XYZ file of C-alpha atoms in Angstrom:
688
model
C 87.353 123.020 115.718
C 84.338 120.736 115.145
C 85.774 119.666 111.798
C 89.109 118.674 113.359
C 87.382 116.602 116.023
C 85.519 114.761 113.283
C 88.814 114.000 111.528
C 90.252 112.622 114.756
C 87.247 110.362 115.263
C 87.868 108.831 111.815
C 91.650 108.740 112.217
C 93.555 106.319 110.017
C 95.894 105.538 112.921
C 93.031 104.453 115.182
C 91.464 102.557 112.296
C 94.741 100.750 111.680
C 95.295 100.004 115.382
C 91.753 98.661 115.742
C 92.104 96.649 112.555
C 95.417 95.141 113.650
C 94.025 94.287 117.096
C 90.861 92.700 115.664
C 92.803 90.900 112.952
C 95.298 89.571 115.480
C 92.462 88.497 117.794
C 90.644 86.755 114.946
C 93.875 85.209 113.737
C 94.724 83.986 117.246
C 91.265 82.469 117.731
C 91.380 80.761 114.326
C 94.941 79.632 114.971
C 94.014 78.153 118.354
C 90.987 76.383 116.881
C 93.076 75.000 114.047
C 95.832 74.110 116.494
C 93.361 72.326 118.768
C 92.004 70.312 115.860
C 95.490 69.616 114.550
C 96.773 68.539 117.980
C 93.806 66.246 118.544
C 93.980 64.721 115.091
C 97.768 64.554 115.141
C 97.954 62.886 118.553
C 95.184 60.428 117.710
C 96.855 59.614 114.393
C 100.231 59.336 116.099
C 98.747 57.116 118.798
C 97.224 54.844 116.150
C 100.557 54.652 114.352
C 102.457 54.028 117.558
C 99.979 51.353 118.643
C 100.392 49.711 115.255
C 104.184 49.873 115.431
C 104.253 48.717 119.047
C 102.446 45.526 117.995
C 105.799 44.304 116.742
C 107.117 44.443 120.316
C 104.986 41.432 121.265
C 106.366 39.394 118.369
C 109.859 40.572 119.263
C 109.454 39.495 122.894
C 108.265 36.048 121.769
C 111.267 35.825 119.448
C 113.470 36.691 122.396
C 112.082 33.610 124.147
C 113.038 31.680 121.025
C 116.568 32.959 121.242
C 116.847 31.888 124.883
C 115.546 28.412 123.972
C 118.040 28.190 121.154
C 120.868 28.856 123.613
C 119.404 26.306 126.006
C 119.202 23.756 123.195
C 122.781 24.408 122.140
C 123.919 24.048 125.736
C 122.279 20.608 125.991
C 123.669 19.385 122.667
C 127.165 20.605 123.461
C 127.295 18.998 126.933
C 125.638 15.590 126.260
C 128.919 13.747 125.662
C 130.629 15.360 128.647
C 127.820 14.442 131.075
C 127.604 10.924 129.679
C 131.299 10.350 130.452
C 131.387 12.055 133.828
C 127.951 11.079 135.145
C 126.955 7.892 133.360
C 124.012 7.119 135.670
C 122.390 10.567 136.171
C 123.742 12.478 133.210
C 120.340 13.090 131.559
C 118.641 14.294 134.764
C 121.565 16.496 135.766
C 121.915 18.035 132.342
C 118.213 18.860 131.915
C 117.985 20.201 135.480
C 120.860 22.601 134.842
C 119.389 23.680 131.496
C 116.026 24.547 133.083
C 117.805 26.342 135.908
C 120.192 28.378 133.786
C 117.899 29.229 130.857
C 114.455 29.248 132.508
C 112.978 26.626 130.196
C 109.670 25.058 131.177
C 110.663 21.724 129.617
C 113.993 20.113 128.717
C 113.828 16.566 127.242
C 116.539 14.234 125.899
C 115.503 11.357 123.622
C 117.746 8.540 122.337
C 117.979 7.369 118.756
C 115.129 4.914 119.219
C 112.768 7.709 120.357
C 112.807 6.776 124.019
C 112.946 9.647 126.495
C 115.972 9.291 128.753
C 115.463 12.417 130.848
C 113.196 12.325 133.928
C 109.531 13.321 133.485
C 109.878 16.086 136.079
C 111.585 18.073 133.377
C 108.705 17.420 130.991
C 107.780 14.889 128.381
C 107.405 14.775 124.638
C 103.864 15.529 123.593
C 104.515 16.283 119.903
C 105.902 13.150 118.191
C 106.203 15.024 114.904
C 108.714 17.412 116.438
C 110.737 14.524 117.883
C 110.793 12.725 114.521
C 111.982 15.862 112.738
C 114.842 16.312 115.239
C 115.832 12.590 115.050
C 115.970 12.932 111.271
C 118.867 15.339 111.703
C 117.007 18.653 111.314
C 116.594 21.408 113.861
C 113.096 22.774 114.429
C 111.979 26.137 115.806
C 108.242 26.424 116.286
C 105.369 28.116 118.130
C 102.786 25.687 119.449
C 99.572 25.838 121.488
C 99.204 23.988 124.740
C 96.390 24.404 127.285
C 95.168 27.571 125.471
C 98.611 29.166 125.795
C 101.410 29.816 123.301
C 104.685 27.952 123.795
C 108.043 28.244 122.068
C 109.584 24.868 121.144
C 113.103 24.228 119.895
C 114.491 20.814 118.908
C 117.943 19.727 117.638
C 119.569 16.353 116.842
C 122.463 14.977 118.948
C 125.213 14.045 116.476
C 128.230 12.074 117.698
C 130.866 10.732 115.309
C 128.710 11.802 112.383
C 125.679 9.811 113.485
C 122.410 10.915 115.067
C 122.467 9.531 118.616
C 119.233 11.222 119.751
C 117.685 14.667 120.059
C 117.071 17.478 122.530
C 113.705 19.282 122.813
C 113.156 22.400 124.980
C 109.965 24.381 125.540
C 108.969 27.628 127.279
C 105.574 29.338 127.599
C 105.453 32.674 125.751
C 102.027 34.004 126.779
C 102.283 35.015 130.427
C 101.060 37.874 132.621
C 104.623 39.004 133.218
C 105.210 39.230 129.457
C 102.255 41.581 128.891
C 103.310 43.734 131.857
C 106.839 44.037 130.463
C 105.477 45.009 127.050
C 103.213 47.653 128.652
C 106.162 49.106 130.584
C 108.267 49.249 127.403
C 105.620 50.709 125.074
C 103.164 52.470 127.375
C 100.251 50.633 125.720
C 98.039 47.888 127.155
C 98.484 44.353 125.736
C 96.190 41.340 125.614
C 97.053 37.773 124.513
C 93.948 35.805 123.681
C 93.532 32.087 124.239
C 93.773 29.750 121.286
C 89.994 29.871 120.796
C 90.439 33.519 119.812
C 87.988 35.374 122.103
C 89.101 34.592 125.659
C 91.473 37.136 127.197
C 94.034 34.751 128.681
C 96.630 37.357 129.628
C 96.053 41.119 129.676
C 97.433 44.291 131.261
C 93.974 45.917 131.358
C 92.628 45.842 134.877
C 89.636 43.535 135.338
C 89.583 42.036 131.819
C 91.513 38.807 132.389
C 89.347 35.781 131.707
C 86.660 37.795 129.843
C 85.629 37.411 126.221
C 85.723 39.917 123.377
C 82.218 40.748 122.157
C 83.002 41.683 118.519
C 83.056 38.338 116.709
C 83.638 40.024 113.317
C 87.005 41.323 114.454
C 87.906 37.886 115.863
C 86.997 36.176 112.588
C 89.016 38.757 110.596
C 92.167 38.437 112.715
C 92.007 34.616 113.076
C 91.687 34.556 109.313
C 95.101 36.196 109.024
C 94.129 39.893 108.856
C 94.743 42.821 111.177
C 92.738 45.937 112.046
C 93.136 49.283 113.832
C 89.816 50.552 115.097
C 88.017 52.448 117.850
C 86.382 50.103 120.306
C 84.516 50.312 123.608
C 86.248 48.524 126.506
C 84.932 48.845 130.047
C 82.522 51.567 128.868
C 85.456 53.628 127.583
C 86.594 54.365 124.053
C 89.943 52.837 123.079
C 92.341 52.989 120.137
C 92.632 49.233 119.463
C 94.978 47.203 117.260
C 94.068 43.539 116.719
C 96.594 41.328 114.914
C 97.334 37.565 114.594
C 100.169 35.451 116.046
C 101.384 32.858 113.531
C 103.707 29.863 113.657
C 106.643 29.289 111.300
C 104.395 27.836 108.637
C 102.036 30.888 108.687
C 99.233 29.202 110.591
C 97.330 31.546 112.923
C 97.720 30.402 116.516
C 95.841 33.153 118.392
C 94.924 36.870 118.419
C 96.847 39.695 120.059
C 95.599 43.136 121.177
C 97.408 46.426 121.825
C 95.696 49.709 122.607
C 95.341 52.846 124.691
C 92.307 54.749 126.096
C 91.148 57.892 124.312
C 91.168 59.694 127.658
C 94.961 59.377 127.906
C 95.371 60.880 124.443
C 92.978 63.688 125.318
C 94.886 64.470 128.511
C 98.105 64.751 126.520
C 96.354 66.895 123.888
C 94.910 69.207 126.545
C 98.286 69.622 128.182
C 99.947 70.518 124.892
C 97.092 72.813 123.851
C 97.003 74.847 127.063
C 100.781 75.219 127.003
C 100.623 76.493 123.415
C 97.637 78.709 124.341
C 99.641 80.519 127.015
C 102.588 80.943 124.643
C 100.312 82.254 121.866
C 98.649 84.788 124.168
C 102.015 86.102 125.377
C 103.450 86.240 121.854
C 100.299 87.934 120.499
C 100.474 90.651 123.151
C 104.193 91.196 122.500
C 103.650 91.236 118.740
C 100.709 93.658 118.995
C 102.586 96.096 121.247
C 105.738 95.968 119.101
C 103.707 96.405 115.897
C 101.875 99.433 117.302
C 105.111 101.017 118.532
C 106.771 100.502 115.150
C 103.691 101.846 113.347
C 103.488 104.967 115.502
C 107.211 105.683 115.189
C 107.774 104.842 111.523
C 104.402 105.709 109.927
C 101.946 107.621 112.129
C 104.367 110.350 113.279
C 105.935 111.019 109.809
C 102.473 110.913 108.237
C 101.185 113.493 110.742
C 104.153 115.780 109.954
C 103.461 115.550 106.199
C 99.707 116.022 106.729
C 100.214 119.114 108.927
C 102.569 120.616 106.338
C 100.143 120.033 103.448
C 97.214 121.331 105.543
C 99.252 124.452 106.339
C 100.032 124.978 102.640
C 96.308 124.725 101.847
C 95.321 127.236 104.564
C 94.889 130.955 104.138
C 98.323 131.760 105.630
C 100.820 129.421 103.962
C 104.384 129.631 105.346
C 106.714 128.881 102.419
C 109.805 129.211 104.645
C 108.884 125.992 106.453
C 110.818 122.762 105.664
C 109.789 119.232 106.671
C 112.338 117.218 108.676
C 113.888 114.365 106.653
C 114.947 111.261 108.605
C 116.250 108.024 107.085
C 115.949 106.943 103.461
C 112.494 105.338 103.329
C 109.381 106.352 101.358
C 108.406 109.019 103.905
C 111.873 110.566 103.677
C 111.502 110.701 99.874
C 108.014 112.254 100.172
C 109.307 114.863 102.676
C 112.208 115.668 100.319
C 109.849 116.101 97.349
C 107.447 118.250 99.415
C 110.407 120.418 100.514
C 111.428 120.805 96.854
C 107.832 121.755 95.993
C 107.722 124.318 98.833
C 111.092 125.772 97.737
C 109.877 126.023 94.141
C 106.659 127.756 95.280
C 108.743 130.071 97.477
C 110.880 131.104 94.477
C 107.870 131.574 92.171
C 105.848 133.560 94.716
C 108.878 135.753 95.544
C 109.443 136.525 91.838
C 105.721 137.178 91.325
C 105.729 139.510 94.326
C 108.699 141.452 92.961
C 107.075 141.750 89.527
C 103.767 142.769 91.152
C 105.529 145.495 93.131
C 107.182 146.748 89.938
C 103.832 146.795 88.132
C 102.257 148.664 91.053
C 104.940 151.354 90.742
C 104.337 151.576 86.995
C 100.582 151.789 87.521
C 101.023 154.594 90.060
C 103.315 156.429 87.632
C 100.787 155.906 84.832
C 97.986 157.301 87.018
C 100.092 160.320 87.913
C 100.940 160.948 84.252
C 97.272 160.583 83.324
C 96.322 163.185 85.925
C 98.981 165.542 84.608
C 97.719 164.959 81.038
C 94.162 165.705 82.157
C 95.286 168.947 83.826
C 97.246 170.017 80.762
C 94.293 169.171 78.540
C 92.014 171.305 80.698
C 94.417 174.253 80.353
C 94.555 173.743 76.576
C 90.739 173.777 76.343
C 90.614 176.994 78.366
C 93.223 178.648 76.137
C 91.433 177.458 72.994
C 88.157 178.905 74.213
C 89.915 182.168 74.960
C 91.466 182.190 71.498
C 88.083 181.453 69.925
C 86.527 184.365 71.734
C 89.362 186.615 70.629
C 89.051 185.315 67.077
C 85.360 186.159 66.998
C 86.132 189.612 68.330
C 88.755 190.028 65.602
C 86.255 188.976 62.920
C 83.666 191.439 64.181
C 86.339 194.127 64.267
C 87.348 193.367 60.677
C 83.661 193.549 59.651
C 83.229 196.908 61.261
C 86.566 198.169 59.930
C 84.965 199.571 56.832
C 82.536 201.484 58.941
C 85.083 202.893 61.312
C 87.938 203.625 58.972
C 87.810 207.146 60.226
C 88.603 205.935 63.691
C 91.128 203.303 62.492
C 94.050 205.136 63.883
C 92.445 205.227 67.310
C 91.613 201.527 67.048
C 95.126 200.611 65.960
C 96.389 200.762 69.511
C 93.544 198.513 70.615
C 94.273 196.129 67.745
C 97.945 195.953 68.659
C 97.020 195.162 72.244
C 94.652 192.396 71.103
C 97.329 190.988 68.838
C 99.827 190.938 71.711
C 97.287 189.141 73.905
C 96.642 186.627 71.150
C 100.373 186.011 70.738
C 100.807 185.498 74.498
C 97.871 183.062 74.645
C 99.226 181.178 71.666
C 102.644 180.982 73.312
C 101.076 179.645 76.519
C 99.023 177.054 74.575
C 102.112 175.950 72.705
C 104.066 175.500 75.959
C 101.174 173.559 77.537
C 100.869 171.237 74.540
C 104.643 170.744 74.475
C 104.511 169.742 78.170
C 101.592 167.398 77.420
C 103.643 165.773 74.613
C 106.448 165.154 77.137
C 103.983 163.579 79.592
C 102.471 161.410 76.869
C 105.967 160.222 75.879
C 106.692 159.408 79.519
C 103.421 157.483 79.776
C 104.227 155.549 76.568
C 107.661 154.618 77.908
C 106.094 153.445 81.182
C 103.537 151.378 79.277
C 106.293 149.747 77.179
C 108.289 148.982 80.326
C 105.157 147.508 81.942
C 104.563 145.300 78.862
C 108.152 143.991 79.099
C 107.671 143.228 82.809
C 104.396 141.424 82.095
C 106.075 139.313 79.405
C 108.831 138.411 81.877
C 106.195 137.597 84.537
C 104.332 135.357 82.060
C 107.548 133.429 81.306
C 108.219 132.962 85.051
C 104.663 131.679 85.633
C 104.888 129.290 82.696
C 108.252 128.002 84.014
C 106.657 127.438 87.448
C 103.761 125.572 85.810
C 106.229 123.275 83.976
C 108.151 122.593 87.204
C 104.884 121.798 88.966
C 104.022 119.349 86.136
C 107.422 117.674 86.670
C 106.636 117.334 90.386
C 103.310 115.686 89.463
C 105.185 113.219 87.220
C 107.588 112.316 90.004
C 104.707 111.807 92.449
C 102.973 109.585 89.850
C 106.213 107.570 89.508
C 106.298 107.120 93.299
C 102.675 105.871 93.129
C 103.647 103.273 90.502
C 106.608 102.125 92.646
C 104.184 101.765 95.615
C 102.040 99.438 93.454
C 105.202 97.336 92.737
C 105.885 97.181 96.492
C 102.284 95.996 97.055
C 102.826 93.116 94.562
C 106.134 92.138 96.241
C 104.429 92.283 99.664
C 101.629 89.949 98.419
C 104.294 87.468 97.226
C 105.989 87.607 100.664
C 102.607 86.911 102.311
C 102.064 83.846 100.077
C 105.592 82.538 100.838
C 104.960 83.034 104.582
C 101.665 81.090 104.331
C 103.339 78.208 102.478
C 106.231 78.216 104.954
C 103.756 78.032 107.855
C 101.996 75.060 106.243
C 105.318 73.291 105.659
C 106.340 73.978 109.265
C 103.113 72.423 110.584
C 103.586 69.355 108.375
C 107.176 69.090 109.559
C 106.012 69.319 113.193
C 103.539 66.469 112.623
C 106.221 64.312 110.976
C 108.590 65.115 113.824
C 105.908 64.038 116.305
C 105.543 60.754 114.379
C 109.275 60.212 114.686
C 109.029 60.262 118.511
C 112.193 61.017 120.445
C 114.281 60.987 117.287
C 112.231 63.865 115.860
C 112.300 66.160 118.887
C 115.178 68.259 117.523
C 113.508 68.572 114.140
C 110.233 69.467 115.899
C 111.975 72.426 117.590
C 113.352 73.607 114.233
C 109.924 73.210 112.611
C 108.322 75.215 115.432
C 110.877 78.026 114.961
C 110.199 78.015 111.200
C 106.462 78.237 111.896
C 106.978 81.180 114.273
C 109.144 82.904 111.648
C 106.419 82.324 109.036
C 103.771 83.759 111.378
C 105.933 86.834 112.069
C 106.552 87.249 108.309
C 102.811 87.004 107.598
C 102.017 89.575 110.316
C 104.736 91.954 109.062
C 103.410 91.489 105.503
C 99.917 92.567 106.623
C 101.425 95.598 108.419
C 103.459 96.607 105.363
C 100.375 96.244 103.142
C 98.355 98.641 105.307
C 101.314 101.045 105.453
C 101.622 101.008 101.623
C 97.905 101.686 101.222
C 98.226 104.692 103.558
C 101.261 105.931 101.567
C 99.286 105.546 98.268
C 96.453 107.692 99.731
C 98.966 110.397 100.785
C 100.519 110.401 97.297
C 97.046 110.819 95.732
C 96.463 113.841 98.013
C 99.783 115.344 96.839
C 98.752 114.786 93.187
C 95.416 116.547 93.842
C 97.190 119.486 95.512
C 99.582 119.710 92.531
C 96.563 119.821 90.185
C 95.016 122.643 92.233
C 98.315 124.548 92.137
C 98.477 124.128 88.335
C 94.906 125.485 88.087
C 95.938 128.501 90.186
C 98.937 129.150 87.883
C 96.637 128.902 84.836
C 94.334 131.530 86.378
C 97.359 133.779 86.991
C 98.405 133.434 83.330
C 94.825 134.350 82.267
C 94.830 137.485 84.467
C 98.245 138.452 83.102
C 96.896 138.106 79.558
C 93.963 140.392 80.375
C 96.313 142.951 81.964
C 98.641 142.732 78.953
C 95.695 143.525 76.631
C 94.728 146.518 78.750
C 98.300 147.854 78.610
C 98.308 147.483 74.834
C 95.064 149.505 74.685
C 96.693 152.194 76.866
C 99.721 152.227 74.558
C 97.462 152.691 71.484
C 95.506 155.460 73.191
C 98.750 157.256 74.146
C 99.969 157.035 70.536
C 96.729 158.581 69.259
C 96.896 161.275 71.950
C 100.488 162.099 70.981
C 99.528 162.425 67.272
C 96.601 164.721 68.069
C 98.742 166.814 70.410
C 101.371 167.290 67.732
C 98.670 168.457 65.319
C 97.474 170.971 67.904
C 101.068 172.110 68.469
C 101.546 172.674 64.720
C 98.265 174.657 64.600
C 99.388 176.845 67.463
C 102.719 177.445 65.770
C 100.911 178.536 62.642
C 98.663 180.790 64.754
C 101.707 182.358 66.357
C 103.211 183.074 62.972
C 99.933 184.632 61.843
C 99.920 186.786 64.965
C 103.346 188.107 64.015
C 102.057 188.832 60.537
C 99.030 190.661 62.017
C 101.399 192.755 64.122
C 103.349 193.751 61.060
C 100.145 194.621 59.269
C 99.034 196.704 62.192
C 102.270 198.611 62.041
C 101.821 199.081 58.312
C 98.259 200.201 58.982
C 99.580 202.785 61.387
C 101.966 204.020 58.743
C 99.490 203.848 55.900
C 95.950 203.901 57.122
C 94.800 204.550 53.669
C 95.840 201.052 52.558
C 93.712 199.387 55.268
C 90.798 198.819 52.998
C 92.925 196.971 50.532
C 94.338 194.712 53.228
C 90.989 194.068 54.901
C 90.265 191.142 52.629
C 93.560 189.554 53.674
C 92.742 190.172 57.343
C 89.303 188.603 56.812
C 90.861 185.482 55.289
C 93.364 185.281 58.128
C 90.528 185.574 60.659
C 88.638 182.744 58.975
C 91.759 180.564 59.045
C 92.285 181.305 62.711
C 88.667 180.432 63.451
C 88.950 177.102 61.620
C 92.248 176.328 63.403
C 90.643 177.075 66.746
C 87.819 174.630 65.924
C 90.340 171.936 65.047
C 92.366 172.773 68.145
C 89.255 172.432 70.310
C 88.398 169.066 68.768
C 91.990 167.859 69.316
C 91.967 169.062 72.896
C 88.688 167.271 73.475
C 90.179 164.065 72.053
C 93.244 164.489 74.264
C 90.949 164.896 77.269
C 89.065 161.707 76.411
C 92.356 159.781 75.899
C 93.680 161.036 79.216
C 90.467 159.939 80.934
C 90.788 156.483 79.268
C 94.397 156.223 80.444
C 93.326 157.167 83.955
C 90.529 154.530 83.893
C 92.951 151.878 82.649
C 95.438 152.828 85.348
C 92.695 152.523 87.985
C 91.668 149.090 86.658
C 95.329 147.999 86.588
C 95.756 149.055 90.237
C 92.618 147.080 91.182
C 93.904 143.943 89.392
C 97.312 144.325 91.005
C 95.648 144.717 94.418
C 93.794 141.397 93.862
C 97.063 139.781 92.770
C 98.821 141.151 95.829
C 96.076 139.785 98.102
C 96.472 136.302 96.601
C 100.278 136.413 96.761
C 100.119 137.729 100.325
C 98.653 134.397 101.435
C 102.124 132.885 101.015
C 104.772 133.711 103.609
C 108.211 133.920 101.928
C 110.234 135.613 104.684
């Protein structure tokens, strides 16, 4: 139980969950920091670009004044003849009054061909003779001029009647006014300043409290009045500004004055903070959702199947392995394939163990039969030894009787009855010994047949074990192939991660470009944001898949190790079978030798029986002709010696049979012990 608790403390699932949570936290923090920097830099860069682009608004507003003056000028030129006919005395005053009223001009002047102003001075007077001369020469003029430290738009056109220049019209309107800078600020959102013609005095500005003050940075003034422009960070009213200084030029390219457009850094920071905190809330919500969904998917698709496979493999490695168990197979993913292969492995083990158990049971029966036959052989051998000893004693008695025959010839007739009785006893003992040896030969034949049958069963068992070892090697090859395919999946997953990273970078660049585009890029900014979210999800899923593949690779390695251990176990079984096979061959050889010796004993007993018959006949002859006993005594002596030698050989054979029977019994005992060990090992697997 302590070992299991230790495994739970170092659980891969908890390690993965903690790793994902920490990685997501670190990623979120880094993302927010990068986002904060990107938002600040992007907004400041966008503000600088927008300030630079908005500088054109001032020029455009001044050009709009030009367009209004052009219309005013055209109105005067077109209506000169009409007013001269209808109002000959006040035509010039009436016409210029209406032009100023309708078009908002500050000055409207009519000059005759001699250069004399015919319009009243209340509508202004010519102060630039060069402009009047150009208009009287028949050319129109459109110019920006300086007057009283302000910028004015001037437009002049000749009055042509009947193909001749009869005079000219000159109109003027001030361009640099407080209302103009306020309108530009309302249109662009940026503060505007129009400097006086000396270049440093703020003549008109939308910045509160700066009108009539001077700019302190003379280097910037010299640069802009020299025709250049600059975007810089400057301090205005003790506050940092994004400032754009640029020149205002007339039609000939001469610099008239300096213009300013800018915005405070604080406004940009407020916008950046608003965007950042909005994104922060969204990121926190999305991170929590992503973490919970990732953990749920991991537990359902990886942790639970992995626990099922681990429990099954742990059960197979325990002391009581249930080979009837099958893992549930769901879906068609890698875990389903692993469960299928493990089920095939369990089924194969079930078949092999069942066949081994059947063969082991058969060998146990043969071993028991061999032990029984050995015991019977030992009993028969003991009887043979007893009979041989009895025959030896009788043979010695016969020899002594033959020796004393010469001395007791006179009592031969009386001893004949005793001799006949001894001969009958000898014949009966020989008959009993022959029957016992014949029975022993039958038992030895039965033992030999059992040994041959056992050898055939062991050969069959060895083939089954070798077949199981080959199948187990095939399973190891398939598991190795799965490991190689997992490595290919790891490479594909790394490529997906790189694509997701590049897509995220492109999405961020697209978002910045969309922000530069302003309102026109809002739609593209939404698309870019969705692409970025998709890239982030792809990157997160890629990390999850990578961890899952690493876990799968570890499980496959465990399966390979278990397959190697199973192969080692099969090799040990083959080794034990080889040892048992050798022992059976030794038993078979011993039984063959015992059978040969027994047959020799049987032949000796047969010869002894025949001799006993011959002795009986001689005894009968001796009864009939006692006088011929002396002559036949030599023959009887020779027969006695032969019987004695045969008894010695019979005793040696019986002793050899006894030793062979004991060897068979020892081998049978050793075989039963080996089979008991094999049964104990096979009993660890449950097949029913």
